[in-house]
Structures are given as structure tokens and as C-alpha cells.
Short mmCIF file of C-alpha atoms in Angstrom, two decimals:
data_model
loop_
_atom_site.label_atom_id
_atom_site.label_comp_id
_atom_site.label_asym_id
_atom_site.label_seq_id
_atom_site.Cartn_x
_atom_site.Cartn_y
_atom_site.Cartn_z
CA UNK A 102 -11.70 -10.08 -2.85
CA UNK A 103 -9.12 -10.01 -0.49
CA UNK A 104 -8.64 -7.16 2.14
CA UNK A 105 -6.36 -4.45 0.04
CA UNK A 106 -4.37 -2.05 2.19
CA UNK A 107 -4.10 -0.60 -1.32
CA UNK A 108 -1.08 0.52 -0.24
CA UNK A 109 -1.18 -3.47 0.39
CA UNK A 110 -2.64 -6.68 -0.68
CA UNK A 111 -3.06 -7.76 2.78
CA UNK A 112 -2.54 -11.47 3.45
CA UNK A 113 -4.68 -11.47 6.47
CA UNK A 114 -6.51 -14.74 5.08
CA UNK A 115 -3.78 -16.73 4.85
CA UNK A 116 -3.09 -19.00 7.90
CA UNK A 117 0.49 -20.18 8.92
CA UNK A 118 -0.37 -23.96 8.32
CA UNK A 119 -1.85 -23.15 4.58
CA UNK A 120 1.87 -21.67 3.78
CA UNK A 121 4.09 -23.79 5.64
CA UNK A 122 4.99 -25.77 3.03
CA UNK A 123 4.19 -23.98 0.10
CA UNK A 124 7.17 -21.19 -0.07
CA UNK A 125 10.75 -20.68 1.13
CA UNK A 126 11.32 -19.65 4.78
CA UNK A 127 12.62 -16.16 4.48
CA UNK A 128 9.01 -15.54 2.04
CA UNK A 129 7.05 -17.51 4.69
CA UNK A 130 8.50 -15.39 7.53
CA UNK A 131 7.68 -12.07 5.76
CA UNK A 132 4.14 -13.61 4.73
CA UNK A 133 3.30 -14.18 8.22
CA UNK A 134 4.72 -10.87 9.59
CA UNK A 135 2.43 -9.12 6.96
CA UNK A 136 -0.75 -10.65 8.61
CA UNK A 137 0.13 -9.91 11.89
CA UNK A 138 1.67 -6.15 11.71
CA UNK A 139 -1.32 -5.09 9.26
CA UNK A 140 -3.88 -6.80 11.63
CA UNK A 141 -2.25 -5.83 14.94
CA UNK A 142 0.33 -3.11 14.25
CA UNK A 143 4.14 -3.05 14.34
CA UNK A 144 5.07 -2.57 17.77
CA UNK A 145 2.18 -4.81 19.64
CA UNK A 146 3.35 -7.89 17.60
CA UNK A 147 6.52 -9.68 18.96
CA UNK A 148 9.11 -11.59 17.04
CA UNK A 149 7.87 -14.88 18.81
CA UNK A 150 4.46 -14.15 17.44
CA UNK A 151 5.77 -14.05 14.04
CA UNK A 152 7.77 -17.10 14.47
CA UNK A 153 5.00 -19.01 15.79
CA UNK A 154 2.74 -17.64 12.69
CA UNK A 155 5.28 -18.55 10.58
CA UNK A 156 5.88 -22.17 11.89
CA UNK A 157 9.90 -21.33 12.89
CA UNK A 158 11.94 -21.12 15.39
CA UNK A 159 12.97 -17.57 16.86
CA UNK A 160 16.64 -18.49 15.80
CA UNK A 161 15.40 -19.60 12.49
CA UNK A 162 13.65 -15.86 11.99
CA UNK A 163 16.59 -14.45 13.37
CA UNK A 164 18.94 -16.43 10.83
CA UNK A 165 17.13 -14.59 7.81
CA UNK A 166 16.37 -11.34 9.79
CA UNK A 167 18.94 -9.28 11.63
CA UNK A 168 16.44 -7.74 13.82
CA UNK A 169 12.78 -7.06 14.02
CA UNK A 170 13.33 -3.73 12.35
CA UNK A 171 15.08 -5.51 9.50
CA UNK A 172 12.06 -7.68 9.28
CA UNK A 173 9.40 -4.70 9.47
CA UNK A 174 11.17 -3.19 6.17
CA UNK A 175 11.11 -6.37 4.39
CA UNK A 176 7.25 -6.76 5.26
CA UNK A 177 7.06 -3.71 3.48
CA UNK A 178 9.52 -3.56 0.62
CA UNK A 179 7.90 -7.04 -0.32
CA UNK A 180 4.24 -5.14 -0.87
CA UNK A 181 6.00 -2.18 -2.65
CA UNK A 182 5.73 -3.41 -6.43
CA UNK A 183 2.41 -5.47 -6.01
CA UNK A 184 0.85 -2.49 -4.69
CA UNK A 185 2.37 -0.26 -7.56
CA UNK A 186 1.01 -2.81 -9.94
CA UNK A 187 -2.53 -3.08 -8.45
CA UNK A 188 -2.44 0.96 -9.08
CA UNK A 189 -1.77 0.35 -12.66
CA UNK A 190 -4.30 -2.49 -13.05
CA UNK A 191 -7.11 -0.63 -11.84
CA UNK A 192 -6.01 2.60 -14.10
CA UNK A 193 -5.39 0.24 -17.35
CA UNK A 194 -8.72 -1.44 -16.68
CA UNK A 195 -10.82 1.78 -16.06
CA UNK A 196 -12.46 2.61 -19.63
CA UNK A 197 -12.38 6.45 -20.65
CA UNK A 198 -9.88 9.33 -20.41
CA UNK A 199 -6.93 9.99 -17.93
CA UNK A 200 -9.56 11.53 -15.69
CA UNK A 201 -11.65 8.75 -15.60
CA UNK A 202 -8.97 5.98 -15.16
CA UNK A 203 -7.66 8.02 -12.04
CA UNK A 204 -11.28 7.75 -10.93
CA UNK A 205 -11.39 4.25 -11.39
CA UNK A 206 -8.14 4.10 -8.91
CA UNK A 207 -10.15 5.70 -5.68
CA UNK A 208 -13.11 3.57 -6.50
CA UNK A 209 -11.25 0.44 -6.14
CA UNK A 210 -10.17 1.61 -3.08
CA UNK A 211 -13.15 2.61 -1.59
CA UNK A 212 -14.62 -0.94 -2.81
CA UNK A 213 -11.50 -2.41 -0.84
CA UNK A 214 -12.23 -0.22 2.45
CA UNK A 215 -15.82 -1.78 2.46
CA UNK A 216 -14.10 -5.01 3.57
CA UNK A 217 -14.60 -5.36 7.13
CA UNK A 218 -10.95 -6.19 7.71
CA UNK A 219 -9.22 -3.40 5.66
CA UNK A 220 -7.29 -1.48 7.96
CA UNK A 221 -5.79 1.44 5.79
CA UNK A 222 -2.47 1.48 4.32
CA UNK A 223 0.36 -0.50 5.74
CA UNK A 224 2.91 2.14 4.79
CA UNK A 225 1.23 5.31 6.13
CA UNK A 226 0.33 3.09 9.43
CA UNK A 227 3.70 2.13 9.73
CA UNK A 228 5.13 5.58 9.53
CA UNK A 229 2.79 6.73 12.30
CA UNK A 230 3.97 4.27 14.58
CA UNK A 231 7.53 4.92 13.93
CA UNK A 232 7.52 8.69 13.54
CA UNK A 233 10.20 9.37 16.08
CA UNK A 234 12.44 6.89 14.23
CA UNK A 235 13.44 8.58 10.82
CA UNK A 236 16.04 6.34 9.99
CA UNK A 237 14.03 3.14 10.62
CA UNK A 238 14.39 0.36 7.34
CA UNK A 239 10.65 0.79 6.94
CA UNK A 240 10.59 4.66 6.94
CA UNK A 241 12.96 4.39 4.11
CA UNK A 242 10.90 1.67 2.51
CA UNK A 243 7.83 4.17 2.74
CA UNK A 244 9.12 6.85 1.15
CA UNK A 245 10.41 5.10 -1.46
CA UNK A 246 6.99 3.49 -2.36
CA UNK A 247 5.14 6.70 -2.10
CA UNK A 248 7.98 8.62 -4.61
CA UNK A 249 7.33 5.77 -7.12
CA UNK A 250 3.61 6.07 -6.97
CA UNK A 251 4.34 9.68 -7.78
CA UNK A 252 6.74 8.94 -10.47
CA UNK A 253 4.29 6.23 -12.08
CA UNK A 254 1.46 8.92 -12.25
CA UNK A 255 3.70 11.80 -13.57
CA UNK A 256 5.23 9.49 -16.48
CA UNK A 257 1.47 8.44 -17.23
CA UNK A 258 0.08 11.94 -17.25
CA UNK A 259 3.10 12.98 -19.63
CA UNK A 260 2.18 10.23 -21.99
CA UNK A 261 -1.11 10.95 -22.19
CA UNK A 262 0.07 14.58 -23.12
CA UNK A 263 -0.35 16.64 -19.84
CA UNK A 264 3.05 17.39 -20.17
CA UNK A 265 3.79 20.76 -18.07
CA UNK A 266 1.22 20.16 -15.25
CA UNK A 267 2.21 16.48 -15.03
CA UNK A 268 4.66 16.72 -11.96
CA UNK A 269 2.05 18.57 -9.67
CA UNK A 270 -0.80 17.20 -10.63
CA UNK A 271 0.96 13.59 -9.79
CA UNK A 272 1.41 15.16 -6.54
CA UNK A 273 -1.92 16.14 -6.22
CA UNK A 274 -3.51 13.29 -6.51
CA UNK A 275 -0.84 11.35 -4.24
CA UNK A 276 -1.90 13.55 -1.53
CA UNK A 277 -5.73 12.88 -2.41
CA UNK A 278 -4.90 9.11 -1.95
CA UNK A 279 -2.99 9.03 1.57
CA UNK A 280 -5.70 12.13 2.53
CA UNK A 281 -8.55 9.82 1.77
CA UNK A 282 -6.57 6.76 3.38
CA UNK A 283 -6.66 8.32 6.60
CA UNK A 284 -10.11 9.94 6.67
CA UNK A 285 -11.79 6.49 5.50
CA UNK A 286 -9.62 5.19 8.27
CA UNK A 287 -10.86 7.33 11.08
CA UNK A 288 -14.38 7.51 9.90
CA UNK A 289 -14.91 4.10 8.33
CA UNK A 290 -16.83 5.72 5.27
CA UNK A 291 -15.15 5.01 1.57
CA UNK A 292 -17.35 7.56 0.62
CA UNK A 293 -14.91 9.96 1.44
CA UNK A 294 -12.39 7.68 -1.11
CA UNK A 295 -15.27 8.17 -3.70
CA UNK A 296 -15.30 12.43 -3.28
CA UNK A 297 -11.43 12.11 -3.20
CA UNK A 298 -11.70 10.34 -6.67
CA UNK A 299 -14.03 13.01 -7.90
CA UNK A 300 -11.66 15.66 -6.99
CA UNK A 301 -8.53 13.63 -8.47
CA UNK A 302 -10.61 13.53 -11.74
CA UNK A 303 -11.60 16.80 -11.80
CA UNK A 304 -8.10 18.08 -11.57
CA UNK A 305 -7.18 15.57 -14.15
CA UNK A 306 -9.87 16.93 -16.61
CA UNK A 307 -8.77 20.54 -15.93
CA UNK A 308 -4.83 19.62 -16.66
CA UNK A 309 -5.80 17.53 -19.70
CA UNK A 310 -8.04 20.51 -20.88
CA UNK A 311 -5.38 23.34 -20.58
CA UNK A 312 -2.77 20.75 -22.49
CA UNK A 313 -5.02 20.72 -24.97
CA UNK A 314 -6.06 24.20 -25.16
#
């Protein structure tokens, strides 16, 4: 299993010589940026480094992206739907009630976090680097991604019969997800993510019981 930013399926295992002719130039640049930004951070990676990794000239990179800020935003935007799809798949593949399925997301995240190249959530790490730039394109993409995750959870809970408490429960699960990303990255201990999953399961069971009362 590749290292998961679960917020992001990282492309850290893909080298530029493997992608140089397989995909269009714009996508190749984004793939190269994803590898470098996820591994090294936004600020420490130059446009020259991304161009070299992608196997293109800097002029070609700027033909596709107006600025480095634009490229950073595109890097996260490219991960938005794949990461949401990953959460949906983990939820769907976990057997049991909604509480079990929610806990399955955290269990899969903990498994991903045990990979030596896992470096947390790319959306959260990017927001930390750009905390003084709220108008940055990447900040806007990050906000929308987190909102989509929360909205998907809310709709999923409503479909499972948890009506009244669905909005609050969805927000609580998002807080547990993002909190576990931060704590596991700090301690390098995925059991914190598993503990967050147990808390998420308990909240979901309680909401399900209330809905069925």
C-alpha cells in the first residue's frame, strides 16, 4: 500500500523517469509537485525543483501555471476527489453498522500511518505553512476539501437514519480525524488514530441509539 496522506494518496513512490511520457504535461507537473511538496513541504521546494522532477523546462511549467501559488493550489485540488473517494471506499468496505464503518476509516488511516514515508495530511500541513496567507489558492482548496468530507459524512449519517444529530456528528468526526492526523504526526504513534476511531465509533453508536429511541 502506498503511503497515504489520507487526506492524500501520495505519489512519493513515483519517479520522474516513470511518468515523463505516461501522462500529459500539466498532470506530470502536478504529480512531480505532489511528490516534492508532500515529502519536503511547500516553502522548501522551488519551482526549479518541480520542473526538474517533472522533466520540463521552467518556461513550460509557467506556461501551465501562472505562479508557484497556482501550482500549490492545483496540487491539493488534484487530491480532493481521490481522497474523498478513499474515505468512501473504506466506509463502504467495512462491515457492520455505521459506527463500525466510521471506525474502519480510522483503522485504515492508522495502517497507512505505519508506512515509513507517511507524513500526515497534506491539506493540514499546507495550511500550517500558509497560515498567514488566508487568501492563498491552496488555503481555499483545503477549506473546500474539509467541507466536502464533512458534508459527505452528514449525508451518510442521514441516509443511515441519524437525522437530527447528523450535522453535529459529522463535525465531531472531522475534528477527530484532523486531530488524529496532528497527534500521530507528532508522536509517530498510529495508536492515537485508533483511539480516535474508538471515540468516533462511540459517538456514532450513541447517535444511532438516539435516532432509534
